[in-house]
DNA sequence: TTGTAAGCGTTATCAT
DNA sequence: ATGATAACGCTTACAA
């Protein structure tokens, strides 16, 4: 490389290395390394001196250098299909809590909005040799992507959805959806519509399917019909819920008295649109969602709540424990969900 | 370090280094380095061969090693007070777009929820020597923190708010707020309440102040009174807007016919609570916000829109350009805003 | 066009 | 308890 041989070329604080500290403290770099990392084999006096010197020299170890030497980057990757949707942003916050507490960095890989060159993530830019472990926020992975991840055998856990052969943390979607639907039925509803999540985009996976299945099973178990014309879909967003309601309500024929939505954002979409069209909630239509979105309480939305932040936090903890040598820490776990009854559900009118 | 001398200790794909590729391709590491990075001085034939070999060996350069050698980490840091609030999550997505396109990584530093040990971010864990540049999403920084950042002289830009001596990208808050208030006045409102952002937490800064100022100036210019009892505050969230409305409406005396909210989330809070209390929007109360939140259209919220994603994308571009050697690329810029009239504002009743 | 080799800032082994 | 020093995997003058 042959740079200038002199230190502190740049005027500032920028380039203080372990050697500078060693020199200033009159010890070897090895001792500085031990001292600053809190390792044993350094006398209290020496350590203190080194810490002082390091302190006012503003020394911080180069992550690249220590990464090279140790093989650890001290950062974990978080792979998400979106960051501005509730589930993901909450999960990211949760992961960050644990990472921050344990002095790791969080490298965010957003798969959304990148069109097709998604694969680049898996080969060059990303993952590979940049991170010590990977947290995947629910989404489908292609078979190829999976293989890729498997090859670089770093700890890996997925939150919020199932990926074959991977540890996952998440609620029991079947049970959660069943709870929501059963709540409607217990209220006396018989004409229940379904607003299910989209099945088609490659960013989704089987959560939508499971929730649909639960809906149908519960309805069937209650000997209630499920009408195809009351089966709408959305992509988990508010606008898609809004559009779905508009479609549903513009159809000729009888109207349902309740609707089960596969996410709170979609549920809010139907509520907003219902209000706009003069359809009263819950008098004319009961609405239940899944998630307990930050806005759900303000909207009065009845929902089955989950805590993506806690799920991601737990997942991250597992990852970090595994890295700390506690092998076997990474394992699947089911997270709790809970029915939260608010003001958007009520017995059907008459 | 004295590890085992043999390569591929772990069975897998994991440790293929540049030397492995060089050996397999029958060239030197220098040539491999040039080849994989697309540098000149490699014959087409050699390059192709190397690329092939690298390809099926699954070679990816170690970021630590190249970071050490070049002094660049190829990752930029994003500092945010929250990730699950609209402005920030959108900004993160925007930054990510540009970073991804230019092959950089995004390291996320969330200041929220970390209680007091916020300072650790600035000293050890973070920033220092881990990132090539820093994108600060609006928030106040302590003087000390600022100094810290200044010392490590990496390119730095703040989005969404002013930080002394730093380049910033954001809308003209004074103009945006003025536009919103003027819209209300143009509609014929005279009794206008203010829901301003919180001023007190250390995570905030002067955006709230500027918006308040604009409100007062515009009102005064229109010879309209601003009543202290119609001045409420919130922390930019939906629940706080909800609470603010409850407080406002439970006060004795006359009610305003319109309210200007310093953010869409707060505006939605008042709308939700108004609906709950039977106060009709816009018949009884016009509501205007700032942001054009993802949900604003569905709610029919009149607002002054801004695009945090584009702001962050631009800021990131500047940062990257600067790193690419185009010095002077980082500079302040004002982002556009636009009044979007929807259904929550109307002339006052009678 | 290609190869040689020094250097990047740590960590960790082994001696002392 | 401390110090030399090799090694980590890459980049980049410089020589060939």
CSV table of N, CA and C in Angstrom, one decimal, chain A residues 98-247:
chain,number,residue,atom,x,y,z
A,98,UNK,N,-31.8,-5.4,21.7
A,98,UNK,CA,-30.9,-6.5,22.2
A,98,UNK,C,-29.5,-6.3,21.7
A,99,UNK,N,-29.4,-5.9,20.4
A,99,UNK,CA,-28.1,-5.7,19.8
A,99,UNK,C,-27.3,-4.6,20.5
A,100,UNK,N,-28.0,-3.5,20.8
A,100,UNK,CA,-27.4,-2.4,21.4
A,100,UNK,C,-26.9,-2.8,22.8
A,101,UNK,N,-27.8,-3.5,23.5
A,101,UNK,CA,-27.5,-3.9,24.9
A,101,UNK,C,-26.2,-4.7,24.9
A,102,UNK,N,-26.0,-5.5,23.8
A,102,UNK,CA,-24.9,-6.4,23.8
A,102,UNK,C,-23.8,-5.9,22.9
A,103,UNK,N,-23.9,-4.7,22.5
A,103,UNK,CA,-22.8,-4.1,21.8
A,103,UNK,C,-22.5,-4.6,20.4
A,104,UNK,N,-23.6,-4.9,19.8
A,104,UNK,CA,-23.5,-5.3,18.4
A,104,UNK,C,-24.1,-4.3,17.5
A,105,UNK,N,-23.7,-4.3,16.3
A,105,UNK,CA,-24.2,-3.3,15.3
A,105,UNK,C,-25.3,-4.0,14.5
A,106,UNK,N,-26.2,-3.2,13.9
A,106,UNK,CA,-27.3,-3.7,13.1
A,106,UNK,C,-27.1,-3.3,11.7
A,107,UNK,N,-27.0,-4.2,10.8
A,107,UNK,CA,-26.9,-3.9,9.4
A,107,UNK,C,-28.2,-4.2,8.8
A,108,UNK,N,-28.9,-3.2,8.2
A,108,UNK,CA,-30.2,-3.4,7.6
A,108,UNK,C,-30.2,-3.7,6.1
A,109,UNK,N,-30.8,-4.7,5.8
A,109,UNK,CA,-31.0,-5.1,4.4
A,109,UNK,C,-32.4,-5.1,4.0
A,110,UNK,N,-32.8,-4.1,3.2
A,110,UNK,CA,-34.2,-3.9,2.8
A,110,UNK,C,-34.4,-4.5,1.4
A,111,UNK,N,-35.3,-5.5,1.4
A,111,UNK,CA,-35.5,-6.2,0.1
A,111,UNK,C,-36.6,-5.4,-0.7
A,112,UNK,N,-37.3,-4.5,-0.1
A,112,UNK,CA,-38.4,-3.9,-0.8
A,112,UNK,C,-37.8,-2.8,-1.8
A,113,UNK,N,-38.6,-2.6,-2.8
A,113,UNK,CA,-38.2,-1.5,-3.7
A,113,UNK,C,-37.0,-1.7,-4.5
A,114,UNK,N,-36.4,-2.9,-4.5
A,114,UNK,CA,-35.2,-3.1,-5.2
A,114,UNK,C,-35.4,-3.9,-6.5
A,115,UNK,N,-36.6,-3.9,-6.8
A,115,UNK,CA,-36.9,-4.6,-8.1
A,115,UNK,C,-36.3,-6.0,-8.1
A,116,UNK,N,-35.7,-6.3,-9.2
A,116,UNK,CA,-35.2,-7.6,-9.4
A,116,UNK,C,-33.8,-7.9,-8.8
A,117,UNK,N,-33.0,-6.9,-8.7
A,117,UNK,CA,-31.7,-7.2,-8.3
A,117,UNK,C,-31.5,-7.6,-6.8
A,118,UNK,N,-32.6,-8.3,-6.4
A,118,UNK,CA,-32.6,-8.8,-5.1
A,118,UNK,C,-31.5,-9.8,-4.8
A,119,UNK,N,-31.2,-10.5,-5.9
A,119,UNK,CA,-30.2,-11.5,-5.7
A,119,UNK,C,-28.8,-11.0,-5.3
A,120,UNK,N,-28.6,-9.7,-5.7
A,120,UNK,CA,-27.3,-9.2,-5.4
A,120,UNK,C,-27.0,-9.2,-3.9
A,121,UNK,N,-28.1,-9.0,-3.2
A,121,UNK,CA,-28.0,-9.0,-1.8
A,121,UNK,C,-27.3,-10.3,-1.3
A,122,UNK,N,-27.7,-11.3,-1.9
A,122,UNK,CA,-27.3,-12.6,-1.3
A,122,UNK,C,-25.9,-13.0,-1.8
A,123,UNK,N,-25.4,-12.4,-2.8
A,123,UNK,CA,-24.1,-12.8,-3.3
A,123,UNK,C,-23.1,-11.8,-2.8
A,124,UNK,N,-23.1,-10.7,-3.4
A,124,UNK,CA,-21.9,-9.8,-3.2
A,124,UNK,C,-22.1,-8.9,-2.0
A,125,UNK,N,-22.9,-7.8,-2.2
A,125,UNK,CA,-23.0,-6.8,-1.2
A,125,UNK,C,-23.1,-7.3,0.2
A,126,UNK,N,-24.0,-8.2,0.3
A,126,UNK,CA,-24.5,-8.5,1.6
A,126,UNK,C,-23.9,-9.7,2.4
A,127,UNK,N,-24.5,-9.9,3.5
A,127,UNK,CA,-24.5,-11.1,4.2
A,127,UNK,C,-23.1,-11.7,4.3
A,128,UNK,N,-22.6,-12.1,3.2
A,128,UNK,CA,-21.4,-12.9,3.2
A,128,UNK,C,-20.3,-12.1,3.8
A,129,UNK,N,-19.7,-12.6,4.8
A,129,UNK,CA,-18.5,-12.1,5.5
A,129,UNK,C,-18.7,-10.6,6.0
A,130,UNK,N,-19.9,-10.2,6.1
A,130,UNK,CA,-20.1,-8.9,6.7
A,130,UNK,C,-20.8,-9.0,8.0
A,131,UNK,N,-21.4,-10.1,8.3
A,131,UNK,CA,-22.2,-10.2,9.5
A,131,UNK,C,-22.0,-11.5,10.1
A,132,UNK,N,-22.2,-11.5,11.4
A,132,UNK,CA,-22.0,-12.8,12.2
A,132,UNK,C,-23.2,-13.7,12.3
A,133,UNK,N,-24.3,-13.1,12.0
A,133,UNK,CA,-25.6,-13.8,12.1
A,133,UNK,C,-26.6,-13.0,11.4
A,134,UNK,N,-27.7,-13.7,11.1
A,134,UNK,CA,-28.8,-13.1,10.3
A,134,UNK,C,-30.2,-13.3,10.9
A,135,UNK,N,-30.9,-12.2,10.9
A,135,UNK,CA,-32.3,-12.2,11.4
A,135,UNK,C,-33.1,-11.9,10.2
A,136,UNK,N,-33.9,-12.9,9.8
A,136,UNK,CA,-34.8,-12.7,8.6
A,136,UNK,C,-36.2,-12.3,9.1
A,137,UNK,N,-36.7,-11.2,8.7
A,137,UNK,CA,-38.1,-10.8,9.0
A,137,UNK,C,-39.0,-11.4,7.9
A,138,UNK,N,-40.1,-11.9,8.4
A,138,UNK,CA,-40.9,-12.8,7.5
A,138,UNK,C,-41.0,-12.4,6.1
A,139,UNK,N,-40.7,-13.4,5.3
A,139,UNK,CA,-40.8,-13.3,3.9
A,139,UNK,C,-40.4,-14.6,3.3
A,140,UNK,N,-40.8,-14.8,2.1
A,140,UNK,CA,-40.4,-16.0,1.5
A,140,UNK,C,-39.0,-15.8,0.9
A,141,UNK,N,-38.3,-16.9,0.9
A,141,UNK,CA,-37.0,-16.9,0.2
A,141,UNK,C,-37.0,-17.9,-0.9
A,142,UNK,N,-36.4,-17.6,-2.0
A,142,UNK,CA,-36.4,-18.6,-3.0
A,142,UNK,C,-35.5,-19.7,-2.6
A,143,UNK,N,-35.6,-20.8,-3.2
A,143,UNK,CA,-34.8,-21.9,-2.9
A,143,UNK,C,-33.3,-21.6,-3.0
A,144,UNK,N,-33.0,-20.9,-4.0
A,144,UNK,CA,-31.7,-20.5,-4.3
A,144,UNK,C,-31.1,-19.7,-3.1
A,145,UNK,N,-31.9,-18.7,-2.8
A,145,UNK,CA,-31.5,-17.8,-1.7
A,145,UNK,C,-31.3,-18.6,-0.4
A,146,UNK,N,-32.1,-19.5,-0.2
A,146,UNK,CA,-32.0,-20.4,1.0
A,146,UNK,C,-30.7,-21.1,1.0
A,147,UNK,N,-30.4,-21.7,-0.1
A,147,UNK,CA,-29.1,-22.4,-0.3
A,147,UNK,C,-28.0,-21.5,0.0
A,148,UNK,N,-28.0,-20.4,-0.5
A,148,UNK,CA,-27.0,-19.4,-0.3
A,148,UNK,C,-26.8,-19.1,1.1
A,149,UNK,N,-27.9,-18.9,1.8
A,149,UNK,CA,-27.8,-18.6,3.3
A,149,UNK,C,-27.2,-19.8,4.0
A,150,UNK,N,-27.6,-21.0,3.6
A,150,UNK,CA,-27.2,-22.2,4.3
A,150,UNK,C,-25.7,-22.4,4.1
A,151,UNK,N,-25.2,-22.1,3.0
A,151,UNK,CA,-23.8,-22.3,2.7
A,151,UNK,C,-22.9,-21.5,3.7
A,152,UNK,N,-23.2,-20.2,3.7
A,152,UNK,CA,-22.5,-19.4,4.7
A,152,UNK,C,-23.1,-19.8,6.1
A,153,UNK,N,-22.5,-20.7,6.7
A,153,UNK,CA,-23.2,-21.2,7.9
A,153,UNK,C,-23.1,-20.3,9.1
A,154,UNK,N,-23.8,-19.2,9.0
A,154,UNK,CA,-23.9,-18.3,10.2
A,154,UNK,C,-25.3,-18.6,10.9
A,155,UNK,N,-25.4,-18.3,12.1
A,155,UNK,CA,-26.7,-18.5,12.8
A,155,UNK,C,-27.7,-17.7,12.1
A,156,UNK,N,-28.9,-18.3,12.0
A,156,UNK,CA,-30.0,-17.7,11.3
A,156,UNK,C,-31.3,-18.0,11.9
A,157,UNK,N,-32.1,-17.0,12.1
A,157,UNK,CA,-33.5,-17.2,12.6
A,157,UNK,C,-34.5,-16.3,11.9
A,158,UNK,N,-35.6,-16.8,11.6
A,158,UNK,CA,-36.6,-16.0,11.0
A,158,UNK,C,-37.7,-15.7,11.9
A,159,UNK,N,-38.2,-14.5,11.9
A,159,UNK,CA,-39.2,-14.0,12.8
A,159,UNK,C,-40.5,-13.7,11.9
A,160,UNK,N,-41.6,-14.2,12.4
A,160,UNK,CA,-42.9,-13.9,11.8
A,160,UNK,C,-43.3,-14.8,10.7
A,161,UNK,N,-42.5,-15.8,10.4
A,161,UNK,CA,-43.0,-16.7,9.3
A,161,UNK,C,-42.1,-17.9,9.2
A,162,UNK,N,-42.6,-18.9,8.6
A,162,UNK,CA,-41.9,-20.1,8.5
A,162,UNK,C,-41.0,-20.1,7.2
A,163,UNK,N,-39.8,-20.6,7.4
A,163,UNK,CA,-39.0,-20.8,6.2
A,163,UNK,C,-38.4,-22.2,6.4
A,164,UNK,N,-38.5,-23.0,5.4
A,164,UNK,CA,-38.2,-24.4,5.6
A,164,UNK,C,-36.8,-24.6,6.2
A,165,UNK,N,-36.7,-25.4,7.1
A,165,UNK,CA,-35.4,-25.8,7.7
A,165,UNK,C,-34.7,-24.7,8.6
A,166,UNK,N,-35.5,-23.6,8.8
A,166,UNK,CA,-34.9,-22.6,9.7
A,166,UNK,C,-35.7,-22.4,11.0
A,167,UNK,N,-34.9,-22.1,12.0
A,167,UNK,CA,-35.6,-21.8,13.3
A,167,UNK,C,-36.5,-20.5,13.1
A,168,UNK,N,-37.7,-20.5,13.6
A,168,UNK,CA,-38.5,-19.3,13.5
A,168,UNK,C,-39.2,-19.0,14.8
A,169,UNK,N,-39.4,-17.7,14.9
A,169,UNK,CA,-40.1,-17.2,16.1
A,169,UNK,C,-41.4,-16.5,15.6
A,170,UNK,N,-42.5,-16.8,16.1
A,170,UNK,CA,-43.7,-16.1,15.7
A,170,UNK,C,-44.9,-16.6,16.4
A,171,UNK,N,-46.0,-15.9,16.2
A,171,UNK,CA,-47.3,-16.4,16.8
A,171,UNK,C,-47.8,-17.6,16.1
A,172,UNK,N,-48.7,-18.3,16.7
A,172,UNK,CA,-49.4,-19.4,16.1
A,172,UNK,C,-50.5,-18.7,15.2
A,173,UNK,N,-50.2,-18.5,14.0
A,173,UNK,CA,-51.2,-17.8,13.1
A,173,UNK,C,-52.5,-18.5,13.0
A,174,UNK,N,-52.5,-19.8,13.0
A,174,UNK,CA,-53.8,-20.5,12.9
A,174,UNK,C,-54.6,-20.2,14.1
A,175,UNK,N,-54.0,-20.3,15.3
A,175,UNK,CA,-54.7,-20.0,16.6
A,175,UNK,C,-55.2,-18.6,16.6
A,176,UNK,N,-54.3,-17.7,16.2
A,176,UNK,CA,-54.6,-16.2,16.3
A,176,UNK,C,-55.8,-15.9,15.4
A,177,UNK,N,-55.7,-16.4,14.2
A,177,UNK,CA,-56.8,-16.1,13.3
A,177,UNK,C,-58.1,-16.8,13.8
A,178,UNK,N,-58.0,-18.0,14.3
A,178,UNK,CA,-59.2,-18.7,14.8
A,178,UNK,C,-59.8,-17.9,15.9
A,179,UNK,N,-59.0,-17.3,16.8
A,179,UNK,CA,-59.5,-16.5,17.9
A,179,UNK,C,-60.3,-15.4,17.4
A,180,UNK,N,-59.8,-14.7,16.4
A,180,UNK,CA,-60.5,-13.5,15.9
A,180,UNK,C,-61.8,-13.9,15.3
A,181,UNK,N,-61.8,-14.9,14.5
A,181,UNK,CA,-63.1,-15.3,13.9
A,181,UNK,C,-64.1,-15.8,14.9
A,182,UNK,N,-63.6,-16.6,15.9
A,182,UNK,CA,-64.4,-17.1,16.9
A,182,UNK,C,-65.1,-16.0,17.7
A,183,UNK,N,-64.3,-14.9,17.9
A,183,UNK,CA,-64.8,-13.8,18.6
A,183,UNK,C,-66.1,-13.2,17.9
A,184,UNK,N,-66.0,-13.2,16.6
A,184,UNK,CA,-67.1,-12.7,15.8
A,184,UNK,C,-68.3,-13.6,15.9
A,185,UNK,N,-68.0,-14.9,15.8
A,185,UNK,CA,-69.1,-15.9,15.9
A,185,UNK,C,-69.7,-15.8,17.3
A,186,UNK,N,-68.9,-15.7,18.3
A,186,UNK,CA,-69.4,-15.6,19.7
A,186,UNK,C,-70.4,-14.5,19.9
A,187,UNK,N,-70.1,-13.4,19.1
A,187,UNK,CA,-70.9,-12.2,19.2
A,187,UNK,C,-72.2,-12.4,18.5
A,188,UNK,N,-72.3,-13.5,17.8
A,188,UNK,CA,-73.6,-13.8,17.1
A,188,UNK,C,-73.6,-13.6,15.6
A,189,UNK,N,-72.4,-13.2,15.1
A,189,UNK,CA,-72.4,-13.1,13.6
A,189,UNK,C,-72.4,-14.4,12.9
A,190,UNK,N,-73.1,-14.3,11.8
A,190,UNK,CA,-73.2,-15.5,10.9
A,190,UNK,C,-72.7,-15.2,9.5
A,191,UNK,N,-72.9,-13.9,9.2
A,191,UNK,CA,-72.5,-13.5,7.8
A,191,UNK,C,-71.1,-12.7,7.9
A,192,UNK,N,-70.1,-13.5,7.8
A,192,UNK,CA,-68.8,-13.0,8.0
A,192,UNK,C,-67.9,-13.0,6.8
A,193,UNK,N,-67.4,-11.8,6.4
A,193,UNK,CA,-66.5,-11.7,5.3
A,193,UNK,C,-65.1,-11.9,5.7
A,194,UNK,N,-64.3,-12.1,4.7
A,194,UNK,CA,-62.9,-12.4,4.9
A,194,UNK,C,-62.1,-11.4,4.1
A,195,UNK,N,-61.1,-10.7,4.7
A,195,UNK,CA,-60.2,-9.9,4.0
A,195,UNK,C,-58.8,-10.5,4.2
A,196,UNK,N,-58.4,-11.3,3.3
A,196,UNK,CA,-57.1,-12.1,3.5
A,196,UNK,C,-56.0,-11.4,2.8
A,197,UNK,N,-54.8,-11.8,3.3
A,197,UNK,CA,-53.6,-11.2,2.8
A,197,UNK,C,-53.3,-11.8,1.4
A,198,UNK,N,-52.5,-11.0,0.7
A,198,UNK,CA,-52.2,-11.4,-0.7
A,198,UNK,C,-51.3,-12.7,-0.6
A,199,UNK,N,-51.4,-13.5,-1.6
A,199,UNK,CA,-50.8,-14.7,-1.6
A,199,UNK,C,-49.7,-14.8,-2.7
A,200,UNK,N,-49.8,-13.8,-3.5
A,200,UNK,CA,-49.1,-13.9,-4.8
A,200,UNK,C,-47.7,-13.3,-5.0
A,201,UNK,N,-47.5,-12.3,-4.2
A,201,UNK,CA,-46.2,-11.7,-4.4
A,201,UNK,C,-45.1,-12.5,-3.8
A,202,UNK,N,-44.0,-12.5,-4.3
A,202,UNK,CA,-42.9,-13.3,-3.8
A,202,UNK,C,-42.4,-12.9,-2.4
A,203,UNK,N,-42.9,-11.8,-2.0
A,203,UNK,CA,-42.4,-11.4,-0.7
A,203,UNK,C,-43.3,-12.0,0.4
A,204,UNK,N,-44.3,-12.6,0.0
A,204,UNK,CA,-45.1,-13.2,1.0
A,204,UNK,C,-44.9,-14.7,1.2
A,205,UNK,N,-45.6,-15.3,2.0
A,205,UNK,CA,-45.3,-16.7,2.3
A,205,UNK,C,-46.5,-17.3,2.9
A,206,UNK,N,-46.4,-18.2,3.8
A,206,UNK,CA,-47.6,-18.9,4.1
A,206,UNK,C,-48.5,-18.4,5.3
A,207,UNK,N,-48.0,-17.3,5.9
A,207,UNK,CA,-48.9,-16.7,6.9
A,207,UNK,C,-50.3,-16.4,6.3
A,208,UNK,N,-50.4,-15.8,5.2
A,208,UNK,CA,-51.7,-15.5,4.6
A,208,UNK,C,-52.5,-16.8,4.5
A,209,UNK,N,-51.9,-17.8,4.0
A,209,UNK,CA,-52.6,-19.1,3.8
A,209,UNK,C,-53.1,-19.7,5.1
A,210,UNK,N,-52.3,-19.6,6.1
A,210,UNK,CA,-52.7,-20.2,7.4
A,210,UNK,C,-53.9,-19.5,7.9
A,211,UNK,N,-53.9,-18.1,7.8
A,211,UNK,CA,-55.0,-17.4,8.3
A,211,UNK,C,-56.3,-17.6,7.6
A,212,UNK,N,-56.2,-17.8,6.3
A,212,UNK,CA,-57.3,-18.2,5.5
A,212,UNK,C,-57.9,-19.5,5.9
A,213,UNK,N,-57.0,-20.4,6.1
A,213,UNK,CA,-57.4,-21.8,6.5
A,213,UNK,C,-58.1,-21.8,7.8
A,214,UNK,N,-57.6,-21.0,8.8
A,214,UNK,CA,-58.2,-20.9,10.1
A,214,UNK,C,-59.6,-20.4,9.9
A,215,UNK,N,-59.7,-19.3,9.1
A,215,UNK,CA,-61.0,-18.7,8.9
A,215,UNK,C,-62.0,-19.8,8.4
A,216,UNK,N,-61.6,-20.5,7.4
A,216,UNK,CA,-62.5,-21.5,6.8
A,216,UNK,C,-62.9,-22.6,7.8
A,217,UNK,N,-61.8,-23.0,8.5
A,217,UNK,CA,-62.1,-24.1,9.5
A,217,UNK,C,-63.0,-23.7,10.6
A,218,UNK,N,-62.8,-22.5,11.1
A,218,UNK,CA,-63.7,-22.1,12.2
A,218,UNK,C,-65.1,-21.9,11.7
A,219,UNK,N,-65.2,-21.3,10.6
A,219,UNK,CA,-66.6,-21.1,10.0
A,219,UNK,C,-67.2,-22.5,9.8
A,220,UNK,N,-66.5,-23.4,9.2
A,220,UNK,CA,-67.1,-24.7,9.0
A,220,UNK,C,-67.5,-25.4,10.3
A,221,UNK,N,-66.6,-25.3,11.2
A,221,UNK,CA,-66.9,-25.9,12.5
A,221,UNK,C,-68.1,-25.3,13.2
A,222,UNK,N,-68.4,-24.1,12.8
A,222,UNK,CA,-69.6,-23.4,13.4
A,222,UNK,C,-70.8,-23.6,12.4
A,223,UNK,N,-70.6,-24.4,11.4
A,223,UNK,CA,-71.6,-24.6,10.4
A,223,UNK,C,-72.0,-23.4,9.7
A,224,UNK,N,-71.1,-22.5,9.5
A,224,UNK,CA,-71.4,-21.2,8.9
A,224,UNK,C,-70.8,-21.2,7.5
A,225,UNK,N,-71.6,-20.6,6.5
A,225,UNK,CA,-71.1,-20.6,5.1
A,225,UNK,C,-70.1,-19.6,4.9
A,226,UNK,N,-69.2,-19.8,4.0
A,226,UNK,CA,-68.2,-18.8,3.6
A,226,UNK,C,-68.5,-18.5,2.1
A,227,UNK,N,-68.9,-17.3,1.8
A,227,UNK,CA,-69.3,-17.0,0.5
A,227,UNK,C,-68.1,-16.4,-0.3
A,228,UNK,N,-68.0,-17.0,-1.5
A,228,UNK,CA,-66.8,-16.5,-2.3
A,228,UNK,C,-66.9,-15.0,-2.6
A,229,UNK,N,-68.1,-14.5,-2.7
A,229,UNK,CA,-68.2,-13.0,-3.0
A,229,UNK,C,-67.9,-12.2,-1.8
A,230,UNK,N,-67.7,-12.8,-0.6
A,230,UNK,CA,-67.3,-12.1,0.6
A,230,UNK,C,-65.9,-12.4,0.9
A,231,UNK,N,-65.2,-12.9,0.0
A,231,UNK,CA,-63.8,-13.2,0.2
A,231,UNK,C,-62.9,-12.1,-0.6
A,232,UNK,N,-62.4,-11.2,0.1
A,232,UNK,CA,-61.6,-10.2,-0.6
A,232,UNK,C,-60.1,-10.3,-0.1
A,233,UNK,N,-59.3,-9.6,-0.9
A,233,UNK,CA,-57.9,-9.7,-0.5
A,233,UNK,C,-57.2,-8.3,-0.5
A,234,UNK,N,-56.1,-8.2,0.1
A,234,UNK,CA,-55.3,-7.0,0.1
A,234,UNK,C,-53.9,-7.4,0.4
A,235,UNK,N,-53.0,-6.4,0.4
A,235,UNK,CA,-51.6,-6.7,0.5
A,235,UNK,C,-51.1,-6.2,1.9
A,236,UNK,N,-52.0,-6.2,2.9
A,236,UNK,CA,-51.7,-5.9,4.2
A,236,UNK,C,-51.5,-4.4,4.5
A,237,UNK,N,-51.8,-3.6,3.5
A,237,UNK,CA,-51.7,-2.1,3.8
A,237,UNK,C,-53.1,-1.5,3.9
A,238,UNK,N,-53.1,-0.3,4.5
A,238,UNK,CA,-54.3,0.4,4.6
A,238,UNK,C,-55.1,0.7,3.3
A,239,UNK,N,-54.3,1.2,2.3
A,239,UNK,CA,-55.0,1.5,1.1
A,239,UNK,C,-55.6,0.2,0.5
A,240,UNK,N,-55.0,-0.9,0.6
A,240,UNK,CA,-55.5,-2.1,0.0
A,240,UNK,C,-56.7,-2.6,0.8
A,241,UNK,N,-56.8,-2.3,2.1
A,241,UNK,CA,-58.0,-2.6,2.9
A,241,UNK,C,-59.1,-1.7,2.5
A,242,UNK,N,-58.8,-0.5,2.2
A,242,UNK,CA,-59.8,0.5,1.8
A,242,UNK,C,-60.4,0.0,0.4
A,243,UNK,N,-59.5,-0.3,-0.5
A,243,UNK,CA,-60.0,-0.8,-1.8
A,243,UNK,C,-60.8,-2.0,-1.7
A,244,UNK,N,-60.4,-2.9,-0.8
A,244,UNK,CA,-61.1,-4.2,-0.7
A,244,UNK,C,-62.5,-3.9,-0.2
A,245,UNK,N,-62.6,-3.0,0.8
A,245,UNK,CA,-64.0,-2.7,1.3
A,245,UNK,C,-64.8,-2.1,0.2
A,246,UNK,N,-64.3,-1.2,-0.5
A,246,UNK,CA,-65.0,-0.6,-1.6
A,246,UNK,C,-65.6,-1.7,-2.6
A,247,UNK,N,-64.7,-2.6,-2.9
A,247,UNK,CA,-65.1,-3.7,-3.8
A,247,UNK,C,-66.2,-4.5,-3.2
